[in-house]
mmCIF file of C-alpha atoms and ligand atoms in Angstrom:
data_model
loop_
_atom_site.group_PDB
_atom_site.id
_atom_site.type_symbol
_atom_site.label_atom_id
_atom_site.label_comp_id
_atom_site.label_asym_id
_atom_site.label_seq_id
_atom_site.Cartn_x
_atom_site.Cartn_y
_atom_site.Cartn_z
ATOM 1 C CA MET A 677 3.424 75.132 86.830
ATOM 2 C CA ASP A 678 -0.204 74.083 87.203
ATOM 3 C CA VAL A 679 -2.637 74.186 90.099
ATOM 4 C CA ILE A 680 -4.287 70.936 91.146
ATOM 5 C CA ALA A 681 -6.750 70.256 93.973
ATOM 6 C CA VAL A 682 -5.793 67.371 96.225
ATOM 7 C CA ASN A 683 -7.868 66.473 99.284
ATOM 8 C CA GLY A 684 -9.498 69.895 99.139
ATOM 9 C CA THR A 685 -6.263 71.888 99.029
ATOM 10 C CA GLN A 686 -4.899 73.707 95.980
ATOM 11 C CA TYR A 687 -1.261 72.998 95.153
ATOM 12 C CA GLN A 688 1.079 74.482 92.563
ATOM 13 C CA VAL A 689 2.848 71.583 90.913
ATOM 14 C CA ASP A 690 5.026 70.818 87.922
ATOM 15 C CA THR A 691 3.008 68.711 85.501
ATOM 16 C CA SER A 692 5.405 69.027 82.581
ATOM 17 C CA GLY A 693 6.735 66.218 80.447
ATOM 18 C CA GLY A 694 3.587 64.142 80.711
ATOM 19 C CA ARG A 695 4.546 63.061 84.219
ATOM 20 C CA PRO A 696 1.992 60.852 85.913
ATOM 21 C CA LEU A 697 -0.057 62.154 88.820
ATOM 22 C CA LEU A 698 1.494 59.514 91.097
ATOM 23 C CA TRP A 699 4.925 61.164 90.772
ATOM 24 C CA VAL A 700 3.478 64.572 91.603
ATOM 25 C CA LEU A 701 1.643 63.211 94.647
ATOM 26 C CA ARG A 702 4.612 61.328 96.026
ATOM 27 C CA ASP A 703 7.637 63.410 94.992
ATOM 28 C CA GLN A 704 6.257 66.955 94.982
ATOM 29 C CA LEU A 705 3.456 66.842 97.570
ATOM 30 C CA HIS A 706 5.020 64.078 99.693
ATOM 31 C CA LEU A 707 1.683 62.283 99.886
ATOM 32 C CA THR A 708 3.354 58.890 99.980
ATOM 33 C CA GLY A 709 0.313 56.888 101.098
ATOM 34 C CA THR A 710 -0.462 56.229 97.431
ATOM 35 C CA LYS A 711 1.855 53.432 96.332
ATOM 36 C CA TYR A 712 3.827 52.622 93.206
ATOM 37 C CA GLY A 713 3.320 48.970 92.329
ATOM 38 C CA CYS A 714 3.660 48.248 88.627
ATOM 39 C CA GLY A 715 3.515 51.605 86.852
ATOM 40 C CA LEU A 716 1.506 49.886 84.115
ATOM 41 C CA ALA A 717 -2.100 50.190 85.313
ATOM 42 C CA LEU A 718 -2.041 46.533 86.244
ATOM 43 C CA CYS A 719 -2.128 46.342 90.047
ATOM 44 C CA GLY A 720 -4.238 49.170 91.471
ATOM 45 C CA ALA A 721 -1.767 50.126 94.232
ATOM 46 C CA CYS A 722 -1.738 53.714 92.948
ATOM 47 C CA THR A 723 -5.538 54.169 92.920
ATOM 48 C CA VAL A 724 -6.792 57.675 93.734
ATOM 49 C CA HIS A 725 -10.149 59.288 93.052
ATOM 50 C CA VAL A 726 -10.579 61.813 90.266
ATOM 51 C CA ASP A 727 -13.950 63.462 90.904
ATOM 52 C CA GLY A 728 -14.878 60.357 92.883
ATOM 53 C CA GLN A 729 -13.890 57.838 90.203
ATOM 54 C CA PRO A 730 -11.074 55.395 91.009
ATOM 55 C CA THR A 731 -8.190 56.166 88.663
ATOM 56 C CA ARG A 732 -4.705 54.683 88.245
ATOM 57 C CA SER A 733 -2.454 57.608 89.108
ATOM 58 C CA CYS A 734 0.591 55.855 87.627
ATOM 59 C CA VAL A 735 -0.815 56.338 84.112
ATOM 60 C CA PHE A 736 -2.966 59.434 84.660
ATOM 61 C CA PRO A 737 -1.114 62.518 83.380
ATOM 62 C CA ALA A 738 -0.824 65.106 86.149
ATOM 63 C CA SER A 739 -1.787 67.788 83.632
ATOM 64 C CA ALA A 740 -5.167 66.048 83.222
ATOM 65 C CA ALA A 741 -5.843 66.582 86.938
ATOM 66 C CA VAL A 742 -6.190 70.342 86.502
ATOM 67 C CA GLY A 743 -9.790 71.351 87.166
ATOM 68 C CA HIS A 744 -10.668 68.093 88.910
ATOM 69 C CA GLN A 745 -10.921 67.062 92.553
ATOM 70 C CA ILE A 746 -8.270 64.527 93.474
ATOM 71 C CA THR A 747 -8.717 62.456 96.631
ATOM 72 C CA THR A 748 -5.938 60.261 97.971
ATOM 73 C CA ILE A 749 -5.711 57.806 100.833
ATOM 74 C CA GLU A 750 -4.654 60.723 103.038
ATOM 75 C CA GLY A 751 -7.987 62.443 102.366
ATOM 76 C CA ILE A 752 -10.494 59.622 102.052
ATOM 77 C CA GLY A 753 -11.103 59.531 105.820
ATOM 78 C CA GLN A 754 -12.682 62.979 105.529
ATOM 79 C CA THR A 755 -15.686 61.350 103.856
ATOM 80 C CA THR A 756 -18.287 59.341 105.770
ATOM 81 C CA VAL A 757 -17.858 56.307 103.556
ATOM 82 C CA GLY A 758 -14.080 56.561 103.644
ATOM 83 C CA GLN A 759 -14.152 56.679 107.420
ATOM 84 C CA LYS A 760 -16.365 53.589 107.546
ATOM 85 C CA VAL A 761 -14.034 51.740 105.199
ATOM 86 C CA GLN A 762 -10.998 52.589 107.297
ATOM 87 C CA GLN A 763 -12.762 51.481 110.480
ATOM 88 C CA ALA A 764 -13.927 48.216 108.906
ATOM 89 C CA TRP A 765 -10.418 47.589 107.581
ATOM 90 C CA ALA A 766 -9.039 47.989 111.100
ATOM 91 C CA GLN A 767 -11.766 45.866 112.704
ATOM 92 C CA GLN A 768 -11.352 43.028 110.205
ATOM 93 C CA ASN A 769 -7.571 43.371 110.332
ATOM 94 C CA VAL A 770 -7.557 43.355 106.531
ATOM 95 C CA PRO A 771 -3.952 44.298 105.641
ATOM 96 C CA GLN A 772 -1.116 41.798 105.591
ATOM 97 C CA CYS A 773 2.003 43.560 104.295
ATOM 98 C CA GLY A 774 -0.241 46.539 103.535
ATOM 99 C CA TYR A 775 1.345 47.597 100.266
ATOM 100 C CA CYS A 776 -1.802 47.250 98.165
ATOM 101 C CA GLN A 777 -4.174 48.506 100.823
ATOM 102 C CA SER A 778 -4.285 52.201 99.947
ATOM 103 C CA GLY A 779 -5.591 51.189 96.554
ATOM 104 C CA GLN A 780 -7.983 48.642 98.044
ATOM 105 C CA VAL A 781 -9.449 51.234 100.411
ATOM 106 C CA MET A 782 -9.856 53.767 97.609
ATOM 107 C CA ALA A 783 -11.568 51.202 95.363
ATOM 108 C CA ALA A 784 -13.848 50.017 98.188
ATOM 109 C CA ALA A 785 -14.802 53.575 99.177
ATOM 110 C CA ALA A 786 -15.791 54.358 95.588
ATOM 111 C CA LEU A 787 -17.768 51.137 95.314
ATOM 112 C CA LEU A 788 -19.695 51.786 98.528
ATOM 113 C CA SER A 789 -20.366 55.416 97.622
ATOM 114 C CA ASN A 790 -21.854 54.268 94.341
ATOM 115 C CA ASN A 791 -23.562 51.153 95.693
ATOM 116 C CA PRO A 792 -24.143 50.938 99.464
ATOM 117 C CA GLN A 793 -25.276 47.289 99.315
ATOM 118 C CA PRO A 794 -22.945 45.606 96.813
ATOM 119 C CA SER A 795 -23.405 41.931 95.962
ATOM 120 C CA ASP A 796 -20.425 39.603 95.664
ATOM 121 C CA THR A 797 -20.550 40.147 91.895
ATOM 122 C CA ASP A 798 -20.562 43.928 92.366
ATOM 123 C CA ILE A 799 -17.534 43.574 94.646
ATOM 124 C CA ASP A 800 -15.728 41.385 92.108
ATOM 125 C CA ASN A 801 -16.469 43.807 89.271
ATOM 126 C CA ALA A 802 -15.287 46.813 91.247
ATOM 127 C CA MET A 803 -12.293 45.298 93.021
ATOM 128 C CA ALA A 804 -10.878 42.803 90.486
ATOM 129 C CA GLY A 805 -8.331 45.327 89.279
ATOM 130 C CA ASN A 806 -6.776 45.726 92.723
ATOM 131 C CA ILE A 807 -4.227 42.970 93.155
ATOM 132 C CA CYS A 808 -3.117 41.783 96.595
ATOM 133 C CA ARG A 809 -0.016 39.600 96.607
ATOM 134 C CA CYS A 810 -0.739 38.661 100.226
ATOM 135 C CA GLY A 811 -4.162 37.312 99.314
ATOM 136 C CA THR A 812 -6.316 39.398 101.625
ATOM 137 C CA TYR A 813 -9.277 39.148 99.284
ATOM 138 C CA VAL A 814 -11.478 37.247 101.747
ATOM 139 C CA ARG A 815 -10.988 39.853 104.445
ATOM 140 C CA ILE A 816 -11.546 42.668 101.942
ATOM 141 C CA ARG A 817 -14.882 41.111 100.988
ATOM 142 C CA GLN A 818 -15.828 40.638 104.657
ATOM 143 C CA ALA A 819 -14.977 44.246 105.438
ATOM 144 C CA ILE A 820 -17.053 45.563 102.538
ATOM 145 C CA HIS A 821 -20.011 43.400 103.549
ATOM 146 C CA SER A 822 -19.675 44.520 107.172
ATOM 147 C CA ILE A 823 -20.066 48.149 106.078
ATOM 148 C CA ALA A 824 -22.987 47.308 103.803
ATOM 149 C CA GLY A 825 -24.666 45.622 106.776
ATOM 150 C CA ASN A 826 -24.291 48.699 108.999
ATOM 151 C CA MET B 1251 -14.615 25.947 73.492
ATOM 152 C CA ALA B 1252 -17.229 28.424 72.341
ATOM 153 C CA LEU B 1253 -15.225 31.311 73.774
ATOM 154 C CA GLY B 1254 -12.120 29.985 72.052
ATOM 155 C CA LEU B 1255 -13.906 30.143 68.748
ATOM 156 C CA LEU B 1256 -15.161 33.633 69.457
ATOM 157 C CA GLY B 1257 -11.666 34.690 70.366
ATOM 158 C CA ALA B 1258 -10.327 33.713 66.964
ATOM 159 C CA CYS B 1259 -10.609 36.064 64.000
ATOM 160 C CA ALA B 1260 -13.050 34.723 61.439
ATOM 161 C CA GLY B 1261 -10.828 35.865 58.580
ATOM 162 C CA ALA B 1262 -13.204 34.694 55.851
ATOM 163 C CA ALA B 1263 -13.029 36.451 52.516
ATOM 164 C CA ALA B 1264 -15.846 38.786 51.551
ATOM 165 C CA ASP B 1265 -17.863 37.977 48.467
ATOM 166 C CA SER B 1266 -17.126 41.479 47.184
ATOM 167 C CA PRO B 1267 -13.442 42.130 46.463
ATOM 168 C CA LEU B 1268 -14.122 45.782 47.327
ATOM 169 C CA PHE B 1269 -14.940 44.816 50.916
ATOM 170 C CA GLU B 1270 -12.024 42.409 51.379
ATOM 171 C CA PRO B 1271 -9.389 44.984 52.430
ATOM 172 C CA ILE B 1272 -11.962 46.635 54.689
ATOM 173 C CA ALA B 1273 -12.747 43.278 56.262
ATOM 174 C CA SER B 1274 -9.055 42.694 56.904
ATOM 175 C CA VAL B 1275 -9.140 45.805 59.107
ATOM 176 C CA LEU B 1276 -12.476 45.142 60.825
ATOM 177 C CA GLN B 1277 -11.469 41.559 61.624
ATOM 178 C CA HIS B 1278 -8.137 42.647 63.066
ATOM 179 C CA PRO B 1279 -7.627 42.384 66.843
ATOM 180 C CA ARG B 1280 -7.443 46.200 67.093
ATOM 181 C CA CYS B 1281 -11.133 46.332 66.120
ATOM 182 C CA LEU B 1282 -12.438 42.979 67.326
ATOM 183 C CA ASN B 1283 -11.057 43.259 70.864
ATOM 184 C CA CYS B 1284 -13.704 45.870 71.664
ATOM 185 C CA HIS B 1285 -16.349 44.774 69.123
ATOM 186 C CA THR B 1286 -16.955 41.635 71.186
ATOM 187 C CA VAL B 1287 -20.095 39.549 71.644
ATOM 188 C CA THR B 1288 -19.281 38.915 75.317
ATOM 189 C CA ASP B 1289 -19.692 40.957 78.484
ATOM 190 C CA TYR B 1290 -15.974 41.680 78.511
ATOM 191 C CA PRO B 1291 -13.300 43.027 76.139
ATOM 192 C CA ARG B 1292 -10.208 41.221 74.923
ATOM 193 C CA GLN B 1293 -6.677 42.538 74.613
ATOM 194 C CA GLY B 1294 -3.493 42.171 72.636
ATOM 195 C CA ASP B 1295 -2.764 40.549 69.313
ATOM 196 C CA ALA B 1296 -3.492 37.148 70.900
ATOM 197 C CA ARG B 1297 -6.944 38.444 71.883
ATOM 198 C CA VAL B 1298 -6.845 37.086 75.420
ATOM 199 C CA ARG B 1299 -9.601 38.049 77.814
ATOM 200 C CA HIS B 1300 -8.858 41.488 79.262
ATOM 201 C CA LEU B 1301 -6.760 41.233 82.405
ATOM 202 C CA GLN B 1302 -8.299 41.728 85.847
ATOM 203 C CA SER B 1303 -11.663 40.357 84.733
ATOM 204 C CA VAL B 1304 -12.645 43.740 83.361
ATOM 205 C CA ILE B 1305 -16.329 43.773 82.374
ATOM 206 C CA ARG B 1306 -18.337 45.570 79.712
ATOM 207 C CA GLY B 1307 -20.725 47.311 82.130
ATOM 208 C CA ALA B 1308 -24.108 48.796 81.335
ATOM 209 C CA ASP B 1309 -22.861 51.318 78.766
ATOM 210 C CA GLY B 1310 -19.662 49.681 77.516
ATOM 211 C CA HIS B 1311 -17.442 51.779 79.785
ATOM 212 C CA GLY B 1312 -16.767 49.098 82.407
ATOM 213 C CA ALA B 1313 -18.079 48.550 85.933
ATOM 214 C CA PRO B 1314 -19.525 51.652 87.659
ATOM 215 C CA THR B 1315 -16.383 52.190 89.731
ATOM 216 C CA LEU B 1316 -13.858 50.377 87.539
ATOM 217 C CA GLN B 1317 -14.293 52.318 84.332
ATOM 218 C CA CYS B 1318 -12.141 51.915 81.213
ATOM 219 C CA ALA B 1319 -10.877 55.440 81.898
ATOM 220 C CA ALA B 1320 -9.385 54.318 85.220
ATOM 221 C CA CYS B 1321 -6.448 53.093 83.131
ATOM 222 C CA HIS B 1322 -7.022 54.146 79.511
ATOM 223 C CA GLN B 1323 -6.295 57.843 79.137
ATOM 224 C CA THR B 1324 -6.649 60.052 76.059
ATOM 225 C CA ALA B 1325 -3.328 58.834 74.615
ATOM 226 C CA ASN B 1326 -0.994 55.874 74.972
ATOM 227 C CA THR B 1327 1.296 56.074 77.981
ATOM 228 C CA GLY B 1328 4.805 57.336 77.268
ATOM 229 C CA ASP B 1329 6.230 53.812 77.206
ATOM 230 C CA GLY B 1330 3.361 52.723 74.936
ATOM 231 C CA PHE B 1331 2.338 49.802 77.124
ATOM 232 C CA VAL B 1332 -1.046 51.111 78.275
ATOM 233 C CA PRO B 1333 -3.110 52.106 75.245
ATOM 234 C CA GLY B 1334 -5.235 55.216 75.264
ATOM 235 C CA ALA B 1335 -7.548 57.324 73.087
ATOM 236 C CA GLY B 1336 -10.492 59.593 73.809
ATOM 237 C CA ASP B 1337 -13.536 57.925 75.377
ATOM 238 C CA TRP B 1338 -12.087 54.397 75.536
ATOM 239 C CA HIS B 1339 -14.984 51.914 75.633
ATOM 240 C CA LEU B 1340 -16.459 48.820 74.043
ATOM 241 C CA ALA B 1341 -18.788 48.889 71.087
ATOM 242 C CA PRO B 1342 -22.341 47.938 72.140
ATOM 243 C CA LEU B 1343 -23.207 44.226 72.081
ATOM 244 C CA SER B 1344 -25.385 44.859 69.015
ATOM 245 C CA MET B 1345 -22.173 45.777 67.187
ATOM 246 C CA GLY B 1346 -20.312 42.617 68.154
ATOM 247 C CA TRP B 1347 -18.443 41.140 65.187
ATOM 248 C CA GLU B 1348 -16.715 38.146 66.742
ATOM 249 C CA GLY B 1349 -17.524 34.956 64.861
ATOM 250 C CA LEU B 1350 -18.994 36.803 61.859
ATOM 251 C CA SER B 1351 -17.689 36.246 58.334
ATOM 252 C CA ALA B 1352 -16.539 39.222 56.296
ATOM 253 C CA ALA B 1353 -19.808 39.264 54.361
ATOM 254 C CA GLU B 1354 -21.758 39.136 57.630
ATOM 255 C CA ILE B 1355 -19.807 42.088 59.038
ATOM 256 C CA CYS B 1356 -20.415 43.953 55.782
ATOM 257 C CA ALA B 1357 -24.157 43.437 56.255
ATOM 258 C CA ALA B 1358 -24.043 44.232 59.968
ATOM 259 C CA ILE B 1359 -22.379 47.623 59.566
ATOM 260 C CA GLN B 1360 -25.127 48.655 57.126
ATOM 261 C CA ASP B 1361 -27.963 47.462 59.353
ATOM 262 C CA PRO B 1362 -29.233 50.333 61.564
ATOM 263 C CA THR B 1363 -30.244 47.827 64.248
ATOM 264 C CA ARG B 1364 -26.639 46.661 64.448
ATOM 265 C CA ASN B 1365 -24.686 49.838 63.694
ATOM 266 C CA GLY B 1366 -26.090 52.224 66.277
ATOM 267 C CA GLY B 1367 -28.712 53.647 63.926
ATOM 268 C CA ARG B 1368 -26.107 55.100 61.575
ATOM 269 C CA THR B 1369 -26.500 55.889 57.898
ATOM 270 C CA LEU B 1370 -23.766 54.574 55.607
ATOM 271 C CA ASP B 1371 -22.217 58.054 55.610
ATOM 272 C CA GLN B 1372 -22.127 58.031 59.399
ATOM 273 C CA VAL B 1373 -20.572 54.554 59.424
ATOM 274 C CA LEU B 1374 -17.852 55.810 57.104
ATOM 275 C CA GLN B 1375 -17.372 58.874 59.274
ATOM 276 C CA HIS B 1376 -16.921 56.659 62.342
ATOM 277 C CA MET B 1377 -14.369 54.475 60.587
ATOM 278 C CA GLU B 1378 -12.493 57.444 59.115
ATOM 279 C CA THR B 1379 -12.418 59.877 62.040
ATOM 280 C CA SER B 1380 -13.258 58.285 65.397
ATOM 281 C CA PRO B 1381 -10.287 58.679 67.772
ATOM 282 C CA LEU B 1382 -10.772 55.101 68.922
ATOM 283 C CA VAL B 1383 -10.616 53.801 65.339
ATOM 284 C CA LEU B 1384 -7.639 56.002 64.457
ATOM 285 C CA TRP B 1385 -5.819 54.699 67.534
ATOM 286 C CA ALA B 1386 -5.603 51.304 65.797
ATOM 287 C CA TRP B 1387 -2.833 52.737 63.600
ATOM 288 C CA SER B 1388 -0.839 54.004 66.614
ATOM 289 C CA PRO B 1389 -1.446 51.115 68.983
ATOM 290 C CA GLY B 1390 1.715 51.450 71.054
ATOM 291 C CA THR B 1391 4.216 48.895 72.236
ATOM 292 C CA GLY B 1392 3.630 45.228 71.469
ATOM 293 C CA ARG B 1393 0.504 45.655 69.368
ATOM 294 C CA ASP B 1394 0.282 45.450 65.580
ATOM 295 C CA PRO B 1395 -1.723 47.948 63.522
ATOM 296 C CA PRO B 1396 -4.259 46.630 60.988
ATOM 297 C CA PRO B 1397 -2.752 45.236 57.760
ATOM 298 C CA VAL B 1398 -3.951 48.163 55.593
ATOM 299 C CA ALA B 1399 -2.531 51.685 56.043
ATOM 300 C CA GLN B 1400 -5.037 54.194 57.422
ATOM 301 C CA ASP B 1401 -5.056 56.439 54.324
ATOM 302 C CA VAL B 1402 -5.497 53.397 52.066
ATOM 303 C CA PHE B 1403 -8.301 52.180 54.341
ATOM 304 C CA VAL B 1404 -10.104 55.504 53.808
ATOM 305 C CA GLN B 1405 -9.685 55.187 50.027
ATOM 306 C CA ASP B 1406 -10.964 51.610 50.183
ATOM 307 C CA LEU B 1407 -14.016 52.728 52.166
ATOM 308 C CA GLN B 1408 -14.792 55.478 49.658
ATOM 309 C CA ALA B 1409 -14.462 53.106 46.689
ATOM 310 C CA TRP B 1410 -16.645 50.504 48.397
ATOM 311 C CA ALA B 1411 -19.348 53.069 49.276
ATOM 312 C CA ALA B 1412 -19.270 54.565 45.751
ATOM 313 C CA ALA B 1413 -19.910 51.097 44.324
ATOM 314 C CA GLY B 1414 -23.035 50.722 46.457
ATOM 315 C CA ALA B 1415 -21.387 49.071 49.488
ATOM 316 C CA PRO B 1416 -21.482 45.526 48.087
ATOM 317 C CA CYS B 1417 -20.965 42.577 50.404
HETATM 318 S S1 FES C 1491 1.187 51.206 90.121
HETATM 319 FE FE1 FES C 1491 -0.513 51.971 89.079
HETATM 320 S S2 FES C 1491 -1.675 50.219 88.660
HETATM 321 FE FE2 FES C 1491 0.153 49.406 89.523
HETATM 322 S S1 FES C 1492 -1.635 43.208 101.847
HETATM 323 FE FE1 FES C 1492 0.255 42.682 100.944
HETATM 324 S S2 FES C 1492 -0.124 43.049 98.820
HETATM 325 FE FE2 FES C 1492 -2.047 43.265 99.724
#
């Protein structure tokens, strides 16, 4: 067993067998807001923050999380930026089916923490790895700009 | 059109037969995909542009909040589909080899302005021991290793350097 810090709380978890962090979050900690999309680092649905950096939890070994601060969609609202992102997402009615949106919110929160006034190019560079099958990209961009304007 | 040409391996023979097997490694997709002359990496044996419009970024590690390490961990994933090795990143633009002939690559890797200020010894050390270079011989599912075995590559490098690193 290993101890990992998720959303500010220490948890004892089983990281054996090279299991990805996503499995630990969902199956052991029951933090099911982080989604499984592709399992191949291709879609971004499983994005969490590792020390503030967006990371694909489906390919990130849980053992590598030891000693780092993990933030998931359940915890991002505890940050000022995360709260703003969630509010903007609600105001702009961004989600369609919603499946990709945990990852979108995590990617947007990291972008805005790093760069409070992102250009369209900055948004593309930061968000291009988060795929939305419902095509909510225009609303995602609007929501990010609305926060940058505040 | 220009990008298509850059995407292809130059594959030209070196003037020096001692450099030819080395060139066959350096011009292989495992090396060229991250030794690009563009602001993005390529991927796979077909050397397509990296999925998701991944960019080089200021220091070769991707965009500030979409870093290479978001997906590429210190080892390949268990199924081998997502490649990984320590400090996954692109070579600097100054070390781009796309479109260069074998002889031109041979000159470039000995030119401190295009090899990161390395001595020949340090270039050899990079090619013999860097985790990113060594990964090329364990590239995971669906990717070919370079055409020369890693231990033979090291011998080839030593023989080439001992002969004065001819191009
Ligand atoms: S589930 Fe991790 S990137 Fe798709
Ligand atoms: S809202 Fe449905 S996949 Fe993005």
